[in-house]
Each structure stands twice: as structure tokens, then as C-alpha cells.
Amino acid sequence: MNSAAPATTENPTAPSLRNRLISFIAIGEVGVIAALLLLVAFFYFMQPAFLSERNIRAILNVVSFVGIIAIGQTILLVAGEFDLSVGSVAGVSAVIAAQLMTALAWPVPLAILGGMGVGAFIGLVNGIIVVKFRIPAFIQTLGMLFIGQGLIQLVTGGYPVYPLPKEVSDFGMSTFAFGLGWSFAFFIVAAIVADFVLRRTVLGRNLYATGGNPEVARLVGINTTIYKIGAFITVGALSAVAGMFVMADLQSGTTSIGSGWELIVIAGVVVGGVSLFGGAGTIAGGVVGILMLKVVQSGLVVIGVNSNWQQIAVGVIMVLAVGLDILRRRYFTVGAGAKTAAAKKAGTQAGKISGA
Amino acid sequence: MDPIFSARGIVKAFAGVQALRGVDFNVLPGEIHALLGQNGAGKSTLVKILNGVHPAGSYSGEITLAGAGVSFASPAAARAAGVGYVPQEIEVLEQLSVAENVFAGHTGLGEGVLIYRHKLEDRTRAILDDLGLTIDPKAIVASLTSAQRHLVMIARALALRPRVLMLDEPTASLSGTEVEALLEVLRRLKRQGVTMIYITHRLPEVLEVCDRATVLRDGRVAAELGREEFEEERFIFAMSGQRLQKLFPTHEAPVGARPMLEVEHLNVAGKPGAIYGARDVSFSVASGEIVGLAGLLGSGRSEILHGIFGRVAAEGTVKVDGQPVAIRSPRDARDAGIALLTEDRKRDGLLFNLPVGANITIGNLDPLSARGMVRGDRERSAILEAMRQLNVKASSPQASVAHLSGGNQQKLLFARVLMRAPKVLLLDEPTKGVDAATRQEIYRLVVELADKGVALVVVSSELEEVLGLCDRCLTIADGRIVDAFKRGEGGEDRVLRAVAAAQAETVRAAS
């Protein structure tokens, strides 16, 4: 019927090597994984101590804290919203949990649940205000960032909550394997579960639809309100978990927990190919992206670069990664309507969702 | 006469796909030249080469304008050289005035960096006068109808005094009388000596205003016809390479007696602005019946469908298969067995972030999953089956929907809504922007569904479609049903008369 669809004659079960190669490169995570490996090789070449057991352990432990939040942020970005208050929420949840177990002498497990409840509740508030009252997420969550900072000071009076019950300190010091803390175990399990949910479940698919075009999602019968609010709650709860892991690690409810995390989390997942415009990206991508930023930060320290350069490096990498990603998409979506905004988003997900 | 604008031996390929295979295209001074072809024939590629979107160097062949060879590096270069282009989609700055829109981005407005509002308005008024229009240059564009916005875009292109004006499907979103008004504008411009290229799917308009026509098929020129050779059959043959059978298929099975959809006293609030909602609309559709809603753009046709489907808030009763159903959201409608195919594929239909397959199954995953997990094998076979049944041509279920032609995108959306085997199917402009062959497939599909007992409601701006396809036609004006008649009891004139009478009544009531 038209000349533009010669591919219909192709046997889909036997793609040529070239096609296979192209579709491999077209997968979003490949670029960022390659970049990560290159960076690791570079730092190792400059300073073999970079790949020392101690340094690897240090990087992975640090990554696990922000990584836990990055999982939630990726889910929320896929659903078409984002949250700038994650750092504050981590801090508030941690200091409230710390106060519950010290000042109010709640049993530790209950206080931890309380902290998670705080995070989830703040997520719920963010979600309701953004979705129901149509306040842009940027405004609402930026506001919540400040509110959270204020709450931290109110709850602690400006002083770290210290000392914490012995169980908490013991837990923070203990490791589950290879000298890695429990936060790393939680991070890996949560990432695998979240990746599975996004790739393989109805819930995941509906999240992509919600982020891709909320009106279309509504018209096919998806309750986009619930999905978005649910994603906000997930981010809130995961932020709380990350905050409390740091608290256990520091053995103190410090007021600086989570401070400045929001930007590193967003930068990391965006480096990993998660779209700020919703509907595109994977957990694997987001997690590798944030790992890459941490590798750079650590690598620069190890090879002896002035620490002020870290910030500059993070900024450059983020722009570079997103820029390369846009170029790649443009290259792989030449042809019909490649100029339209729709098509810019279009190239992003074809091939990533494996369920179809 | 030498052509004022011509292209010779244009060859263009995208990632291995040959879009144009040596196209010659000649436009004579002062004529309206139609450029025709099905989706995928290479029409839009040629247009993009001629207006600089595909820059010189990305194709081979020569372009001459007024006798001199030209090569456009960008749309701006093409504009500066005198090639005006009016895109199909409305691209206006809604919050600015008509005059500001007409001169947006133009340089040479006079004194330095300052813009003098009255000068802008005077010059805009002069252009609008040339077009025979009475739009106020000071009006904010957001307050205009989409037809008027289109005219503002034409004025914008004319403000640069182009040698050639390209109009890309200017009537795609206009209703009957609006089309007439636009064609009148074109005739007027032609009398003023403006050369135009008219890109369209619609043959009647070509027959009405164009002087010559070039038909593309498979990236080649299939025919170049002068006015004396204009004949509908000839165009269809050139576009499709075959003679089409009778345009509208007929029902096999008789219309059932049982009402499948009953709508009583449906009221839908109008959007703020000129558009009417639905006012006290009552009708019923029997199983196996196709009911058409005819009327002008903005008459409330789509609002009736949206009200039934729960897309917008509505009052009134809806019964499906005799059972009253409370519909507060599209989800309720879906669960009641109603499906809606929206008018605007790009805005309200396709999910550009998901591949072809997931676009078909979205919203329909429950039977394809177990305990919340999508069963890949089941989903894949359901997708392939749906693609085969509806003849969706895509390289694979993983292909991007952005690469599909308009016709294939539309069939994909049909596949999505049919996956739930709806009892009631609401179709809003089901053949808008699709090629002639897909149009036929869609007509056949609609009739097939009716034969299977589905109740169908079809909204269309093309009267021919409503009258040819539907068993019953309801004429809508100002949000009300103003006339209803069965197939064969009236033609296009009856619909137009009913609309005109309703409008006259509204004017009388208002004064």
C-alpha cells in the first residue's frame, strides 16, 4: 500500500546481524554502561588504587543511599512527575525516627516504621496537591523542600539527635557481605523488584502510559490519579528509608542528612536516560546513571584532583550524557516526523519495553 | 510558459527507505497546482524539500525558482527566497493579537528595535483585506476559531510577499462551509496573481479550484494532469494504481430491533469560548446500526460522544443493552462496553513513548496477564493477531508508532479499542488524515462490525461519509439534534438546510 513500509516483508524472527547491532545500540542503557566502564578504566589507569577493595566498597555503600531514592525518583519520572523534596524528606524522616526512639523511647522497629510513615505521608501530600489541585510538581516539591528543612530544625532544635539506641548503631556498623552494609542489600533488592515491576507488570506498563500521555491513559481506562499519587508515596517512603540508613550509618540523627541529595538524584537518573518529560526510562538506567556520578566523584578524589572540581564534573557529565542521548535518539528516529516533539519522545521507549 | 518553481530529478532516501525516486515537479506562474498522493507516496517529503526542512545536500536533484537554481539550507532560507509555506497543523501564538501573529518573526517592521502597533495593524488589515476577510487585527488569536487561525497563518505567509505559496492540507480540520470560504480566499489570491501549491487528500476541492495537478505514488510522479483532464476516476487511478470499487460497502445483516445504546436528555457544558456543548440530546442506536452525526465543526458533535464516554462531565441517562449505566469516567464507559476512537490521533490516541504492540494492548492487559504480570507470550500473540486482523503494517510489534503512516496509526487505534469487543463503538472522524486505501479498509471494518451486532456512532465532517456509510443521520447544530433521517431520505442538501435553519433560529433568538 505504500513504499515506506518495506520492512513488513522482513522475517521478524531472523533479524540480520546489522539490525541486531543497531537495536542493541538503540537500547538506552548501553551508552551509559559503556561510559561507566570507560570512566572506571580511566581512573584505574590513572591510579590503580581506585579499584582497591576498600574504595569499591566505599563507592557502593555511598551509592546505596542516594540509589534507593533514585529508584523512587525513576518511578515517579516515568509516571510523568518529579520530586525535589527527596533530600528534605530523607532528613525529616530520619530525625523524627531518631526522636521517636530517643525522646519518646519508642521501640526501634516502631520508630523506623514511624519514619517511613512520615516519608510516605509527605509523598501523599505532594501527590494530592500536584494531582488533585494541579499545582506544578516543581512548585509543590520545591516548597516541600523548604518545609522539610524547617521541620528538621523544629524537630531537633538544631542539634543532632544523639546517642541513638545501641541496636541502631550496631545495625549501622554491621555488614551483610563483602563488607557492604545492609543499605546496599536493600538497594539491590529494591532495584531488582522495581525494575521487574516497570518491565513486566501491568502496573509498570500503566505507569509508562500515564507518563507518556495522561489523557490517553485516562481514555483507555487507567486511573492516572492513583498511579501518580502512588508514585509520589513510593518516592517519599524510599527517601525515608535512605535517610534512616544514613542515620544508622552515622549513628546520629544529624540535621544535615539528605541535604542537597535532590539534585544529585535527578542528575543521576537523567544521566541514565530517564526522561524529565515522563514515560521513558528504566530502573537499570537510573541506577547505572547515579553509579556513574558517584564513580566520577570518587575517582577524582582518588587521583588527587581538587574536590571543588567534582561539582564541575557532575555538571559537565550530566549535560554531556543527556546531549549524547538526544543525538542518539535523533539518529535512530530519522524519517517520518523526526522533527516533531512527539517523535523526540518516541524514540526513547521503543525497544526498551520488552513485554510487547 | 516557463515554470516559476520547479524541481527536477529529486531523489531522497531515509535510512535505506527510498522516499522519492526521481520526481519532476513544475508549477506555472499564477496557477493553483494540486499535489496529491496517498500517505507514504512521498508527498510530505517533496514538500519538506521544497520548503527547506530537508536542507540542500540531503537529497539529489535540482530546484529552480523564477529561472534561477536555488538550494535551501533551512526553512528560513526558503522563506527568504520567496517560498511561502502554510503548515497543516495550526501553529499560532495564542496569546498575541492577529497582527502580532502575522508579523511574528518578520524583520523590517520599521524603526530600529521598536514595533509600532498601529503600523503592524494597518499592514495586517491590508493583507486581510486582500484575502477578503473581516478579522480584527487587534483580536487575540486565542479567541478565534480554528478556521480563522488557519487564515491568520495564510496571512502570515503572505506578509512576506512570496513568489509561491504552499498550502499543506489547509482544509483537513475545516467543516463544509469553512472549506468553501477558504476556497473562495484561494480564488481571490489567484486573481491577484499569487501562485499556489495545494497539497491535499480531498479530490472535490482539487476539482473545484486547481488548474493543474501532480499525483505522486511510491515516490514517483504517477500523473501530471491539466484542468481539462481532471476526472475523479483518473485521480483515484493515479493515486492507487487501481480502480476502486464502490466507495461505501453495504450491510449484509439487517439492523437489529434491540436498542443497544440509548441516550436520554444528555447535557454537556460547552467549553469556555465559542463551542457548544450538547443540549438535551436524546437518541438511540440499535444493535447492528450505524448512526452518523453530521454538522459543522464546533456544533457539539464531539461533545456528545465525550459526554457519553465520560470524558467530560455530562448530565442525562445512558443505557447500554437496556441497562442504565452510571458513567463518571472513561473507565466506567469502558466497563459498560462502550469504546471511543478519538479524533486527534497524535494528541488523544497514540502513546509515542510505547512501541506499536504496547500501544495496542494498553488498557487491555488484564486478560493477557496473570497476577499482575504481563504474560509476554500471550501478549505477543494477541498483538500479532490484532495487527493481522486490522492489517496494521509495522516492521514489528517493537517498532515506534511515530514511523507509521497516518492510516496505519489509525488502524492501530482501531485494534486497541476492538480488543475489548465493545458493544457500542463511538468513532470521531475515523478517516481524518488517512489515505484512500485505508479509508476503504475502515469503511469495510465499520460495516463488518455493524453486521456483527455492534452499535456504531460516527462523527464526520465529510457529509458524503455520513450519508454513504450510515443507516441514519442525525444533524447537529448548536449542540442540539435538529434533524434526523434514514438512509436515502435525504442528501447533503438536507443536512445543510437543517443547519442553516438552526443557525438562523439562533440568530433570531439572540436578537
PDB file of N, CA, C and O in Angstrom, chain A residues 27 64 71 81 141 194 276 345:
ATOM      1  N   ILE A  27      19.325   0.515  22.543  1.00  0.00           N
ATOM      2  CA  ILE A  27      18.866   0.342  23.919  1.00  0.00           C
ATOM      3  C   ILE A  27      19.497   1.420  24.786  1.00  0.00           C
ATOM      4  O   ILE A  27      20.708   1.638  24.741  1.00  0.00           O
ATOM      5  N   SER A  64      24.485   3.396  47.582  1.00  0.00           N
ATOM      6  CA  SER A  64      23.239   2.756  48.011  1.00  0.00           C
ATOM      7  C   SER A  64      22.265   3.777  48.605  1.00  0.00           C
ATOM      8  O   SER A  64      21.060   3.670  48.390  1.00  0.00           O
ATOM      9  N   ILE A  71      15.680   5.070  42.785  1.00  0.00           N
ATOM     10  CA  ILE A  71      14.679   4.091  42.332  1.00  0.00           C
ATOM     11  C   ILE A  71      13.296   4.734  42.343  1.00  0.00           C
ATOM     12  O   ILE A  71      12.540   4.672  41.376  1.00  0.00           O
ATOM     13  N   GLU A  81       5.964  12.852  36.662  1.00  0.00           N
ATOM     14  CA  GLU A  81       6.127  13.908  37.657  1.00  0.00           C
ATOM     15  C   GLU A  81       7.537  13.821  38.222  1.00  0.00           C
ATOM     16  O   GLU A  81       8.271  12.895  37.922  1.00  0.00           O
ATOM     17  N   THR A 141       6.935  20.565  45.158  1.00  0.00           N
ATOM     18  CA  THR A 141       8.009  19.821  45.817  1.00  0.00           C
ATOM     19  C   THR A 141       9.164  20.746  46.210  1.00  0.00           C
ATOM     20  O   THR A 141       9.873  20.467  47.168  1.00  0.00           O
ATOM     21  N   ALA A 194      11.840  -3.184  41.604  1.00  0.00           N
ATOM     22  CA  ALA A 194      11.264  -2.059  40.851  1.00  0.00           C
ATOM     23  C   ALA A 194      11.468  -2.250  39.354  1.00  0.00           C
ATOM     24  O   ALA A 194      10.583  -1.953  38.545  1.00  0.00           O
ATOM     25  N   LEU A 276      12.949  13.561  31.665  1.00  0.00           N
ATOM     26  CA  LEU A 276      12.285  14.517  32.559  1.00  0.00           C
ATOM     27  C   LEU A 276      10.859  14.793  32.115  1.00  0.00           C
ATOM     28  O   LEU A 276      10.078  15.394  32.832  1.00  0.00           O
ATOM     29  N   LYS A 345      10.156  12.146  21.765  1.00  0.00           N
ATOM     30  CA  LYS A 345       9.864  11.250  22.869  1.00  0.00           C
ATOM     31  C   LYS A 345       9.732   9.820  22.369  1.00  0.00           C
ATOM     32  O   LYS A 345       9.973   8.879  23.077  1.00  0.00           O
TER      33      LYS A 345
END
